[in-house]
Short mmCIF file of C-alpha atoms and ligand atoms in Angstrom, two decimals:
data_model
loop_
_atom_site.label_atom_id
_atom_site.label_comp_id
_atom_site.label_asym_id
_atom_site.label_seq_id
_atom_site.Cartn_x
_atom_site.Cartn_y
_atom_site.Cartn_z
CA MET A 1 -8.83 0.15 16.77
CA THR A 2 -10.50 3.13 15.15
CA ASN A 3 -14.16 3.99 15.63
CA LEU A 4 -15.71 5.18 12.38
CA LEU A 5 -19.05 6.59 11.29
CA ILE A 6 -19.75 5.90 7.61
CA THR A 7 -22.65 7.77 6.03
CA GLY A 8 -24.05 6.15 2.89
CA GLY A 9 -22.05 3.03 3.64
CA ALA A 10 -24.59 0.68 2.05
CA GLY A 11 -24.08 2.27 -1.38
CA PHE A 12 -21.76 1.29 -4.19
CA ILE A 13 -18.53 2.95 -3.05
CA GLY A 14 -19.43 2.91 0.65
CA SER A 15 -19.96 -0.86 0.78
CA HIS A 16 -16.60 -1.62 -0.87
CA THR A 17 -14.86 0.86 1.44
CA ALA A 18 -16.63 -0.61 4.48
CA LEU A 19 -15.17 -3.99 3.55
CA VAL A 20 -11.62 -2.60 3.27
CA LEU A 21 -12.01 -0.81 6.62
CA LEU A 22 -13.40 -3.89 8.38
CA GLU A 23 -10.52 -5.91 6.96
CA ALA A 24 -8.16 -3.28 8.38
CA GLY A 25 -9.65 -3.99 11.83
CA HIS A 26 -11.76 -0.85 12.36
CA ARG A 27 -15.19 -0.63 14.01
CA LEU A 28 -17.91 0.85 11.82
CA VAL A 29 -21.32 2.38 12.33
CA VAL A 30 -23.09 2.89 9.00
CA LEU A 31 -25.83 5.52 8.76
CA ASP A 32 -27.87 5.02 5.59
CA SER A 33 -31.45 5.78 4.58
CA TYR A 34 -31.34 3.07 1.88
CA ALA A 35 -32.64 5.71 -0.53
CA ASN A 36 -30.43 4.14 -3.20
CA SER A 37 -29.18 0.91 -1.63
CA SER A 38 -30.06 -2.20 0.29
CA PRO A 39 -28.97 -3.45 3.73
CA GLU A 40 -28.20 -6.74 1.96
CA ALA A 41 -24.97 -5.13 0.66
CA LEU A 42 -23.67 -4.75 4.21
CA ARG A 43 -24.80 -8.22 5.23
CA ARG A 44 -22.55 -9.49 2.43
CA VAL A 45 -19.75 -7.12 3.44
CA ALA A 46 -19.75 -8.63 6.95
CA GLU A 47 -19.69 -12.11 5.45
CA LEU A 48 -16.75 -11.24 3.16
CA ALA A 49 -14.82 -9.62 6.00
CA GLY A 50 -14.75 -12.96 7.83
CA PRO A 51 -15.42 -14.29 11.33
CA GLY A 52 -15.94 -11.65 13.99
CA ALA A 53 -16.43 -8.79 11.54
CA ALA A 54 -20.19 -8.62 12.03
CA ALA A 55 -19.61 -7.66 15.67
CA ARG A 56 -17.62 -4.62 14.51
CA LEU A 57 -20.31 -3.40 12.10
CA GLN A 58 -23.56 -1.73 13.10
CA LEU A 59 -26.23 -0.37 10.78
CA ILE A 60 -28.43 2.58 11.62
CA GLU A 61 -31.26 3.30 9.22
CA GLY A 62 -31.61 7.06 9.14
CA ASP A 63 -31.15 10.30 7.26
CA ILE A 64 -28.13 12.60 7.42
CA ARG A 65 -30.50 15.58 7.38
CA SER A 66 -32.05 14.49 10.68
CA GLU A 67 -30.37 15.72 13.86
CA HIS A 68 -32.09 12.90 15.72
CA ASP A 69 -30.71 10.22 13.35
CA LEU A 70 -27.22 11.71 13.57
CA GLU A 71 -27.46 11.61 17.38
CA ARG A 72 -28.43 7.94 17.21
CA ALA A 73 -25.47 7.24 14.92
CA PHE A 74 -22.93 9.03 17.13
CA ALA A 75 -24.37 7.29 20.20
CA ALA A 76 -24.07 3.93 18.43
CA CYS A 77 -20.41 4.70 17.66
CA SER A 78 -19.69 5.37 21.32
CA ALA A 79 -21.56 2.25 22.40
CA LEU A 80 -19.83 0.02 19.84
CA GLY A 81 -16.31 1.29 20.43
CA GLY A 82 -16.43 2.42 24.03
CA LYS A 83 -15.28 5.89 22.89
CA PRO A 84 -16.61 8.64 20.62
CA ALA A 85 -16.21 8.43 16.84
CA ASP A 86 -12.62 9.03 15.72
CA ALA A 87 -13.59 9.94 12.17
CA VAL A 88 -16.44 10.16 9.68
CA ILE A 89 -16.39 9.01 6.07
CA HIS A 90 -19.19 10.81 4.28
CA PHE A 91 -20.58 9.05 1.18
CA ALA A 92 -24.30 9.75 1.64
CA GLY A 93 -25.76 11.84 -1.13
CA LEU A 94 -27.54 11.93 -4.45
CA LYS A 95 -25.44 11.58 -7.61
CA ALA A 96 -27.54 11.49 -10.80
CA VAL A 97 -26.70 14.48 -12.98
CA GLY A 98 -29.93 14.50 -15.04
CA GLU A 99 -32.08 14.15 -11.92
CA SER A 100 -30.23 17.06 -10.33
CA VAL A 101 -31.17 19.29 -13.27
CA ALA A 102 -34.84 18.30 -12.88
CA GLU A 103 -34.91 18.45 -9.06
CA PRO A 104 -32.27 20.92 -7.86
CA LEU A 105 -33.92 21.48 -4.47
CA ARG A 106 -33.58 17.81 -3.58
CA TYR A 107 -29.88 17.90 -4.48
CA TRP A 108 -29.18 21.05 -2.47
CA ASP A 109 -31.16 19.59 0.41
CA VAL A 110 -29.57 16.13 0.63
CA ASN A 111 -26.07 17.00 -0.52
CA LEU A 112 -25.56 20.42 1.04
CA SER A 113 -28.03 20.59 3.97
CA GLY A 114 -27.26 16.95 4.81
CA SER A 115 -23.51 17.67 4.89
CA ARG A 116 -24.05 20.83 6.92
CA GLN A 117 -26.12 18.87 9.45
CA LEU A 118 -23.45 16.18 9.65
CA VAL A 119 -20.62 18.67 10.17
CA GLY A 120 -22.65 20.35 12.95
CA ALA A 121 -23.14 16.99 14.67
CA MET A 122 -19.42 16.24 14.32
CA GLN A 123 -18.60 19.54 15.97
CA ALA A 124 -21.05 18.83 18.80
CA HIS A 125 -19.43 15.44 19.38
CA GLY A 126 -15.84 16.67 19.20
CA CYS A 127 -15.11 14.67 16.05
CA ARG A 128 -13.03 16.70 13.59
CA THR A 129 -11.76 14.10 11.13
CA LEU A 130 -13.70 13.78 7.91
CA VAL A 131 -13.23 12.12 4.52
CA PHE A 132 -15.66 13.53 1.96
CA SER A 133 -16.81 12.07 -1.39
CA SER A 134 -16.28 14.82 -3.90
CA SER A 135 -16.24 14.41 -7.65
CA ALA A 136 -14.34 15.22 -10.82
CA THR A 137 -17.65 16.69 -11.97
CA LEU A 138 -16.39 19.89 -10.22
CA TYR A 139 -14.03 20.52 -13.13
CA GLY A 140 -16.88 20.87 -15.66
CA TYR A 141 -15.34 21.12 -19.12
CA PRO A 142 -11.67 20.80 -18.16
CA GLU A 143 -9.21 23.31 -19.59
CA THR A 144 -6.28 20.90 -19.50
CA VAL A 145 -6.01 17.12 -19.40
CA PRO A 146 -4.74 15.39 -17.26
CA ILE A 147 -6.56 17.53 -14.69
CA PRO A 148 -4.63 18.71 -11.62
CA GLU A 149 -6.40 19.64 -8.36
CA THR A 150 -5.54 23.28 -9.06
CA ALA A 151 -7.77 23.31 -12.17
CA THR A 152 -10.66 25.76 -12.17
CA ILE A 153 -13.75 24.61 -10.28
CA ALA A 154 -16.56 25.20 -12.77
CA PRO A 155 -19.40 22.71 -12.36
CA ILE A 156 -22.07 22.67 -15.03
CA ASN A 157 -25.05 21.09 -13.24
CA PRO A 158 -26.78 21.25 -9.84
CA TYR A 159 -25.13 18.00 -8.70
CA GLY A 160 -21.72 19.52 -9.36
CA HIS A 161 -22.72 22.83 -7.74
CA SER A 162 -23.81 21.01 -4.60
CA LYS A 163 -20.47 19.16 -4.38
CA ALA A 164 -18.56 22.42 -4.90
CA ALA A 165 -20.61 24.03 -2.12
CA VAL A 166 -19.80 21.22 0.32
CA GLU A 167 -16.11 21.50 -0.58
CA GLN A 168 -16.33 25.20 0.26
CA LEU A 169 -18.17 24.52 3.53
CA LEU A 170 -15.39 22.13 4.54
CA ALA A 171 -12.67 24.66 3.64
CA ASP A 172 -14.52 27.26 5.75
CA MET A 173 -14.69 24.85 8.71
CA ALA A 174 -10.97 24.08 8.42
CA ALA A 175 -10.22 27.81 8.41
CA SER A 176 -12.56 28.57 11.31
CA GLU A 177 -10.79 26.65 14.05
CA PRO A 178 -7.69 24.52 14.37
CA GLY A 179 -8.09 20.79 14.69
CA TRP A 180 -10.02 19.84 11.58
CA ARG A 181 -8.54 16.99 9.57
CA ILE A 182 -10.40 16.92 6.29
CA ALA A 183 -9.87 15.07 3.02
CA ARG A 184 -11.88 16.13 -0.01
CA LEU A 185 -11.50 13.24 -2.45
CA ARG A 186 -12.44 13.94 -6.05
CA TYR A 187 -13.34 10.65 -7.65
CA PHE A 188 -13.09 10.16 -11.39
CA ASN A 189 -15.20 7.27 -12.80
CA PRO A 190 -15.57 4.50 -10.20
CA VAL A 191 -16.54 1.12 -11.73
CA GLY A 192 -16.18 -2.64 -11.25
CA ALA A 193 -16.91 -4.65 -8.14
CA HIS A 194 -15.30 -6.77 -5.45
CA PRO A 195 -13.63 -9.74 -7.21
CA SER A 196 -15.88 -12.18 -5.32
CA GLY A 197 -18.88 -10.84 -7.26
CA ARG A 198 -20.79 -10.66 -3.94
CA ILE A 199 -21.02 -6.86 -3.84
CA GLY A 200 -21.20 -4.38 -6.71
CA GLU A 201 -23.09 -1.48 -8.25
CA ASP A 202 -26.86 -1.85 -8.20
CA PRO A 203 -28.42 1.17 -9.90
CA CYS A 204 -32.20 1.71 -9.76
CA GLY A 205 -33.95 1.78 -13.13
CA ILE A 206 -32.13 2.41 -16.40
CA PRO A 207 -28.47 3.16 -15.66
CA ASN A 208 -27.22 6.60 -16.70
CA ASN A 209 -23.59 5.63 -16.52
CA LEU A 210 -21.61 3.65 -19.05
CA PHE A 211 -20.35 0.73 -17.01
CA PRO A 212 -23.60 -0.49 -15.44
CA PHE A 213 -25.29 -0.02 -18.81
CA VAL A 214 -22.69 -2.11 -20.66
CA SER A 215 -22.88 -4.87 -18.06
CA GLN A 216 -26.67 -4.97 -18.33
CA VAL A 217 -26.35 -5.28 -22.11
CA ALA A 218 -23.87 -8.15 -21.71
CA VAL A 219 -26.17 -9.98 -19.29
CA GLY A 220 -29.12 -9.54 -21.64
CA ARG A 221 -31.18 -7.03 -19.62
CA ARG A 222 -30.75 -4.29 -22.28
CA GLU A 223 -30.61 -4.65 -26.05
CA GLN A 224 -27.76 -2.41 -27.11
CA LEU A 225 -25.38 0.27 -25.94
CA GLN A 226 -25.91 3.73 -27.33
CA ILE A 227 -22.62 5.52 -27.77
CA PHE A 228 -23.12 9.22 -27.11
CA GLY A 229 -21.18 10.71 -30.01
CA GLY A 230 -18.71 9.18 -32.46
CA ASP A 231 -17.14 12.44 -33.57
CA TRP A 232 -15.34 13.62 -30.42
CA PRO A 233 -11.75 14.82 -30.85
CA THR A 234 -10.39 11.55 -29.45
CA PRO A 235 -8.41 8.75 -31.16
CA ASP A 236 -11.52 6.66 -32.01
CA GLY A 237 -14.16 9.42 -31.84
CA SER A 238 -15.86 8.21 -28.64
CA GLY A 239 -15.57 9.89 -25.22
CA VAL A 240 -12.57 9.18 -23.00
CA ARG A 241 -12.75 8.82 -19.19
CA ASP A 242 -10.54 7.84 -16.29
CA TYR A 243 -12.14 4.66 -14.95
CA ILE A 244 -11.06 3.60 -11.48
CA HIS A 245 -11.67 0.16 -9.97
CA VAL A 246 -13.91 0.56 -6.92
CA MET A 247 -11.47 -1.53 -4.82
CA ASP A 248 -8.64 0.87 -5.69
CA LEU A 249 -10.95 3.71 -4.68
CA ALA A 250 -11.84 1.96 -1.41
CA GLU A 251 -8.14 1.54 -0.65
CA GLY A 252 -7.65 5.25 -1.41
CA HIS A 253 -10.12 6.06 1.39
CA ARG A 254 -8.23 3.91 3.82
CA ALA A 255 -4.98 5.62 2.84
CA ALA A 256 -6.53 9.09 3.25
CA LEU A 257 -7.93 8.17 6.66
CA ASP A 258 -4.56 6.80 7.80
CA VAL A 259 -2.81 10.01 6.72
CA LEU A 260 -5.34 12.25 8.49
CA LEU A 261 -5.18 10.24 11.71
CA ALA A 262 -1.37 10.00 11.65
CA GLU A 263 -0.42 13.49 10.52
CA GLY A 264 -2.85 15.83 12.25
CA PRO A 265 -4.91 18.85 11.20
CA GLN A 266 -4.99 19.68 7.51
CA LEU A 267 -7.23 20.12 4.50
CA LEU A 268 -6.33 17.56 1.84
CA THR A 269 -7.79 17.89 -1.64
CA LEU A 270 -6.97 15.00 -3.94
CA ASN A 271 -7.97 13.50 -7.25
CA LEU A 272 -8.57 9.77 -7.04
CA GLY A 273 -8.14 8.41 -10.54
CA SER A 274 -5.76 6.23 -12.49
CA GLY A 275 -4.34 8.85 -14.83
CA GLN A 276 -5.26 6.52 -17.75
CA GLY A 277 -8.00 7.31 -20.24
CA HIS A 278 -10.21 4.74 -22.00
CA SER A 279 -12.76 5.39 -24.73
CA VAL A 280 -16.34 4.12 -24.77
CA LEU A 281 -15.43 1.77 -27.63
CA GLU A 282 -12.48 0.38 -25.64
CA VAL A 283 -14.73 -0.23 -22.61
CA ALA A 284 -17.32 -2.05 -24.72
CA ALA A 285 -14.61 -4.25 -26.31
CA ALA A 286 -12.98 -4.98 -22.94
CA PHE A 287 -16.35 -5.96 -21.47
CA GLU A 288 -17.06 -8.29 -24.38
CA ALA A 289 -13.67 -9.94 -23.82
CA ALA A 290 -14.23 -10.31 -20.06
CA SER A 291 -17.79 -11.60 -20.32
CA GLY A 292 -17.61 -13.61 -23.53
CA ARG A 293 -20.93 -11.94 -24.41
CA PRO A 294 -21.63 -9.56 -27.28
CA VAL A 295 -22.23 -5.87 -26.56
CA PRO A 296 -24.15 -4.57 -29.59
CA LEU A 297 -23.65 -0.85 -30.09
CA LYS A 298 -25.01 2.09 -31.97
CA ILE A 299 -23.53 5.56 -32.27
CA VAL A 300 -26.08 8.28 -31.46
CA GLU A 301 -26.04 12.02 -30.76
CA ARG A 302 -23.69 13.45 -28.14
CA ARG A 303 -25.18 13.72 -24.63
CA PRO A 304 -25.56 17.33 -23.49
CA GLY A 305 -23.04 18.27 -20.80
CA ASP A 306 -20.43 15.68 -21.79
CA ALA A 307 -16.75 16.56 -22.23
CA ALA A 308 -14.55 14.81 -24.80
CA ILE A 309 -11.87 13.70 -22.36
CA THR A 310 -11.56 13.77 -18.58
CA VAL A 311 -8.50 12.13 -17.07
CA ALA A 312 -7.00 12.75 -13.63
CA ASP A 313 -3.56 13.88 -12.76
CA PRO A 314 -3.26 11.49 -9.79
CA SER A 315 0.29 12.53 -8.79
CA GLN A 316 -0.77 14.43 -5.65
CA ALA A 317 -2.56 11.39 -4.24
CA ALA A 318 0.54 9.29 -4.91
CA GLN A 319 2.73 11.83 -3.16
CA ARG A 320 0.49 12.57 -0.16
CA LEU A 321 -1.05 9.14 0.41
CA GLY A 322 1.50 6.79 -1.11
CA TRP A 323 -1.51 5.42 -2.97
CA ARG A 324 -1.99 4.68 -6.65
CA THR A 325 -4.32 2.43 -8.61
CA SER A 326 -3.17 -1.12 -9.25
CA ARG A 327 -6.08 -2.53 -11.27
CA GLY A 328 -6.64 -1.97 -14.99
CA LEU A 329 -9.60 -1.96 -17.37
CA ALA A 330 -9.53 -5.77 -17.80
CA ASP A 331 -9.78 -6.19 -14.00
CA MET A 332 -12.67 -3.71 -13.83
CA CYS A 333 -14.54 -5.66 -16.52
CA ARG A 334 -13.76 -9.08 -15.06
CA ASP A 335 -14.93 -8.09 -11.56
CA GLY A 336 -17.89 -6.10 -12.85
CA TRP A 337 -18.94 -9.16 -14.82
CA ALA A 338 -18.48 -11.45 -11.78
CA TRP A 339 -20.98 -9.24 -9.94
CA GLN A 340 -23.44 -8.74 -12.82
CA SER A 341 -23.53 -12.38 -13.93
CA ALA A 342 -24.05 -13.69 -10.38
CA ASN A 343 -26.60 -10.96 -9.51
CA PRO A 344 -28.39 -10.09 -12.76
CA ASP A 345 -31.11 -8.26 -10.80
CA GLY A 346 -28.77 -6.75 -8.22
CA TYR A 347 -29.47 -7.29 -4.52
CA GLU A 348 -33.19 -7.80 -5.17
CA ALA A 349 -32.80 -11.34 -6.47
P1 LIG B 1 -24.76 5.34 -3.99
O1 LIG B 1 -26.04 5.98 -4.34
O2 LIG B 1 -24.57 3.92 -4.30
O3 LIG B 1 -24.47 5.55 -2.42
C1 LIG B 1 -24.96 6.66 -1.69
C2 LIG B 1 -25.58 6.13 -0.42
O4 LIG B 1 -26.11 7.23 0.33
C3 LIG B 1 -26.74 5.15 -0.68
O5 LIG B 1 -26.56 4.01 0.12
C4 LIG B 1 -27.98 5.95 -0.26
O6 LIG B 1 -29.00 5.11 0.22
C5 LIG B 1 -27.41 6.85 0.81
N1 LIG B 1 -28.18 8.08 1.03
C6 LIG B 1 -28.70 8.91 0.09
N2 LIG B 1 -29.32 9.94 0.68
C7 LIG B 1 -29.18 9.77 2.03
C8 LIG B 1 -29.61 10.50 3.16
N3 LIG B 1 -30.31 11.64 3.04
N4 LIG B 1 -29.30 10.03 4.38
C9 LIG B 1 -28.58 8.88 4.54
N5 LIG B 1 -28.18 8.13 3.49
C10 LIG B 1 -28.47 8.58 2.25
O7 LIG B 1 -23.59 6.22 -4.63
P2 LIG B 1 -22.04 5.93 -4.74
O8 LIG B 1 -21.72 5.73 -6.16
O9 LIG B 1 -21.62 4.92 -3.75
O10 LIG B 1 -21.48 7.37 -4.33
C11 LIG B 1 -21.09 7.69 -3.02
C12 LIG B 1 -20.67 9.15 -2.96
O11 LIG B 1 -19.63 9.37 -3.90
C13 LIG B 1 -21.79 10.13 -3.32
O12 LIG B 1 -21.67 11.25 -2.46
C14 LIG B 1 -21.47 10.52 -4.74
O13 LIG B 1 -21.93 11.81 -5.06
C15 LIG B 1 -19.96 10.45 -4.75
N6 LIG B 1 -19.40 10.20 -6.09
C16 LIG B 1 -19.81 9.11 -6.79
C17 LIG B 1 -19.29 8.87 -8.07
C18 LIG B 1 -19.73 7.68 -8.89
O14 LIG B 1 -19.49 7.67 -10.08
N7 LIG B 1 -20.33 6.65 -8.32
C19 LIG B 1 -18.37 9.77 -8.62
C20 LIG B 1 -17.97 10.87 -7.87
C21 LIG B 1 -18.49 11.07 -6.60
C1 LIG B 2 -21.15 11.11 -15.15
C2 LIG B 2 -21.55 12.51 -14.80
C3 LIG B 2 -20.63 13.01 -13.72
C4 LIG B 2 -20.70 12.08 -12.52
C5 LIG B 2 -20.35 10.66 -12.96
C6 LIG B 2 -20.53 9.67 -11.84
C7 LIG B 2 -22.61 13.51 -16.78
C8 LIG B 2 -22.46 14.50 -17.87
N1 LIG B 2 -21.51 13.35 -15.98
O1 LIG B 2 -19.80 11.14 -15.58
O2 LIG B 2 -21.00 14.31 -13.33
O3 LIG B 2 -19.78 12.50 -11.52
O4 LIG B 2 -21.21 10.27 -14.03
O5 LIG B 2 -21.85 9.57 -11.45
O6 LIG B 2 -23.64 12.90 -16.59
N2 LIG B 2 -21.69 6.92 -22.42
C9 LIG B 2 -22.22 6.36 -23.55
N3 LIG B 2 -23.38 5.66 -23.46
C10 LIG B 2 -24.04 5.48 -22.27
C11 LIG B 2 -23.49 6.04 -21.10
C12 LIG B 2 -22.33 6.79 -21.21
O7 LIG B 2 -21.66 6.50 -24.64
O8 LIG B 2 -25.11 4.82 -22.26
C13 LIG B 2 -20.42 7.64 -22.51
C14 LIG B 2 -20.46 9.09 -22.08
O9 LIG B 2 -20.79 9.93 -23.13
C15 LIG B 2 -19.03 9.30 -21.55
C16 LIG B 2 -18.65 7.92 -21.00
O10 LIG B 2 -19.52 6.99 -21.62
O11 LIG B 2 -18.16 9.59 -22.62
C17 LIG B 2 -18.79 7.80 -19.50
O12 LIG B 2 -20.11 8.23 -19.13
P1 LIG B 2 -20.66 8.07 -17.64
O13 LIG B 2 -20.42 6.69 -17.16
O14 LIG B 2 -22.07 8.57 -17.62
O15 LIG B 2 -19.71 9.00 -16.79
P2 LIG B 2 -19.39 10.57 -16.96
O16 LIG B 2 -20.18 11.20 -18.00
O17 LIG B 2 -17.90 10.70 -17.05
#
C-alpha cells in the first residue's frame, strides 16, 4: 500500500484523482487551504470510494507555502501509513489566466514559491517521487498541431510563466542529484465529472472556462453563452480544443505514479490529452443533447490570448504509461450534466 501526499486534493482534478487512488488501495493525506474548494468534495470522495476508504484518507487544512503546514502534512503521512510518504502529487495552485495578469505576484508566490517550499520539504523527508500538474498553456500559440512535448515552451501570461518556472525547477532538481522520480504532466482541457454526479467542477463566481459556463447556461444560472470569435481558421469558425474527461485525467495520474514507482529515477514530461479537437459550437451542441436543455449562444469578439486550435499529440503518454483516454465528448457532457443538474450551486447547496 502506497503512502501519498496530495496537495490541492480537494480541488476539481485533485478530488477525482483522490477517488481513483483510494479505489486503487492507496493511503492519502490531502493538504489543501480550501482557497478554491470545499472539504465537502473529499467527504463525498470517501463515500464514493466505499467502506473503509475514509480510514485511508486524512485532510490537513494548510498552505503549501508554509513550512509548518508541510511538516504537519508529512507527519500525518507517516502516522497514517506507518512509514514516510512514498510520493507526492502536487495539484495545489492558482489557475485563472485573467487573474494572473492582474495579480502576478500572487501567482508567482503560490505557484512557484509554494512548489519550491514543497520540494524542499520533500527533500528534507527523503521523498523524491513527484507528479506535478503542468499545463498545455506552456505552449502559448502553438507552432504545430497536434502539439508534441518537444514544442517550444512559450507561455503568454503569468500563469503560464509560473508553470514553466516550476517545470524548470523540477528539471534542475532531477539534474542535481540521482534519485528523483518526477512526472510533469501537461494537461489539455480537463472537463466533465465523476459519472455519479457527486463530485465535479465548482468554480467560484462567473466561470472563465467554456465547460462550466455552458453547464451553468443549461441549468439556467446564466442566460447565454458568448462564443469568443466566429472567424477563426477552423472548420466552423469557433475555437478548437482538446477536451479531456477528468476521470481519464485522474487515471493518467495513477498510471504516471505507477510508472515512477515501478521504474525508478527519471524525469517524465507528458501531454495528457485525447488528441481529438472539438469546436465551441460542437461543445454547445453536445451539451444541449446531453442535458435536453437549450444553450442559447451569441458570437462576440475574440478573447485576447486565445489560439485558434490546441490539440495534444498524446502518443508519448500512450507509449510511456500505456494510458490513453477512453471517454468522448458525449461522456464529458453527460457526466458534467449529472454533476451540474444535481448540484446547481456546487458544493454550497
Ligand atoms: P482547483 O482550483 O480546483 O484545485 C486547486 C486546489 O489547490 C484547490 O483545492 C485549492 O483550494 C488548492 N490551493 C490553492 N492554493 C493553495 C495553497 N497555497 N496551499 C494549499 N492548497 C492550495 O484547480 P484544478 O482545476 O483542480 O487544477 C489543479 C492543478 O492543475 C492546478 O495546479 C492547475 O494549475 C493545473 N491545471 C489545471 C487545468 C484546468 O483546466 N483545470 C489545466 C491545466 C493545469
Ligand atoms: C484556458 C486558459 C489556459 C488554461 C485553461 C485551463 C486562456 C487564454 N487559456 O484554456 O491557459 O490552462 O483555460 O484553466 O484563458 N470560450 C468561449 N466562450 C466562453 C469561454 C470559452 O467561446 O465563455 C472558448 C474559448 O475561446 C476557447 C474554448 O472556448 O476557444 C475553450 O476555452 P477555455 O475553456 O477558457 O479553455 P482555454 O482557453 O483552452
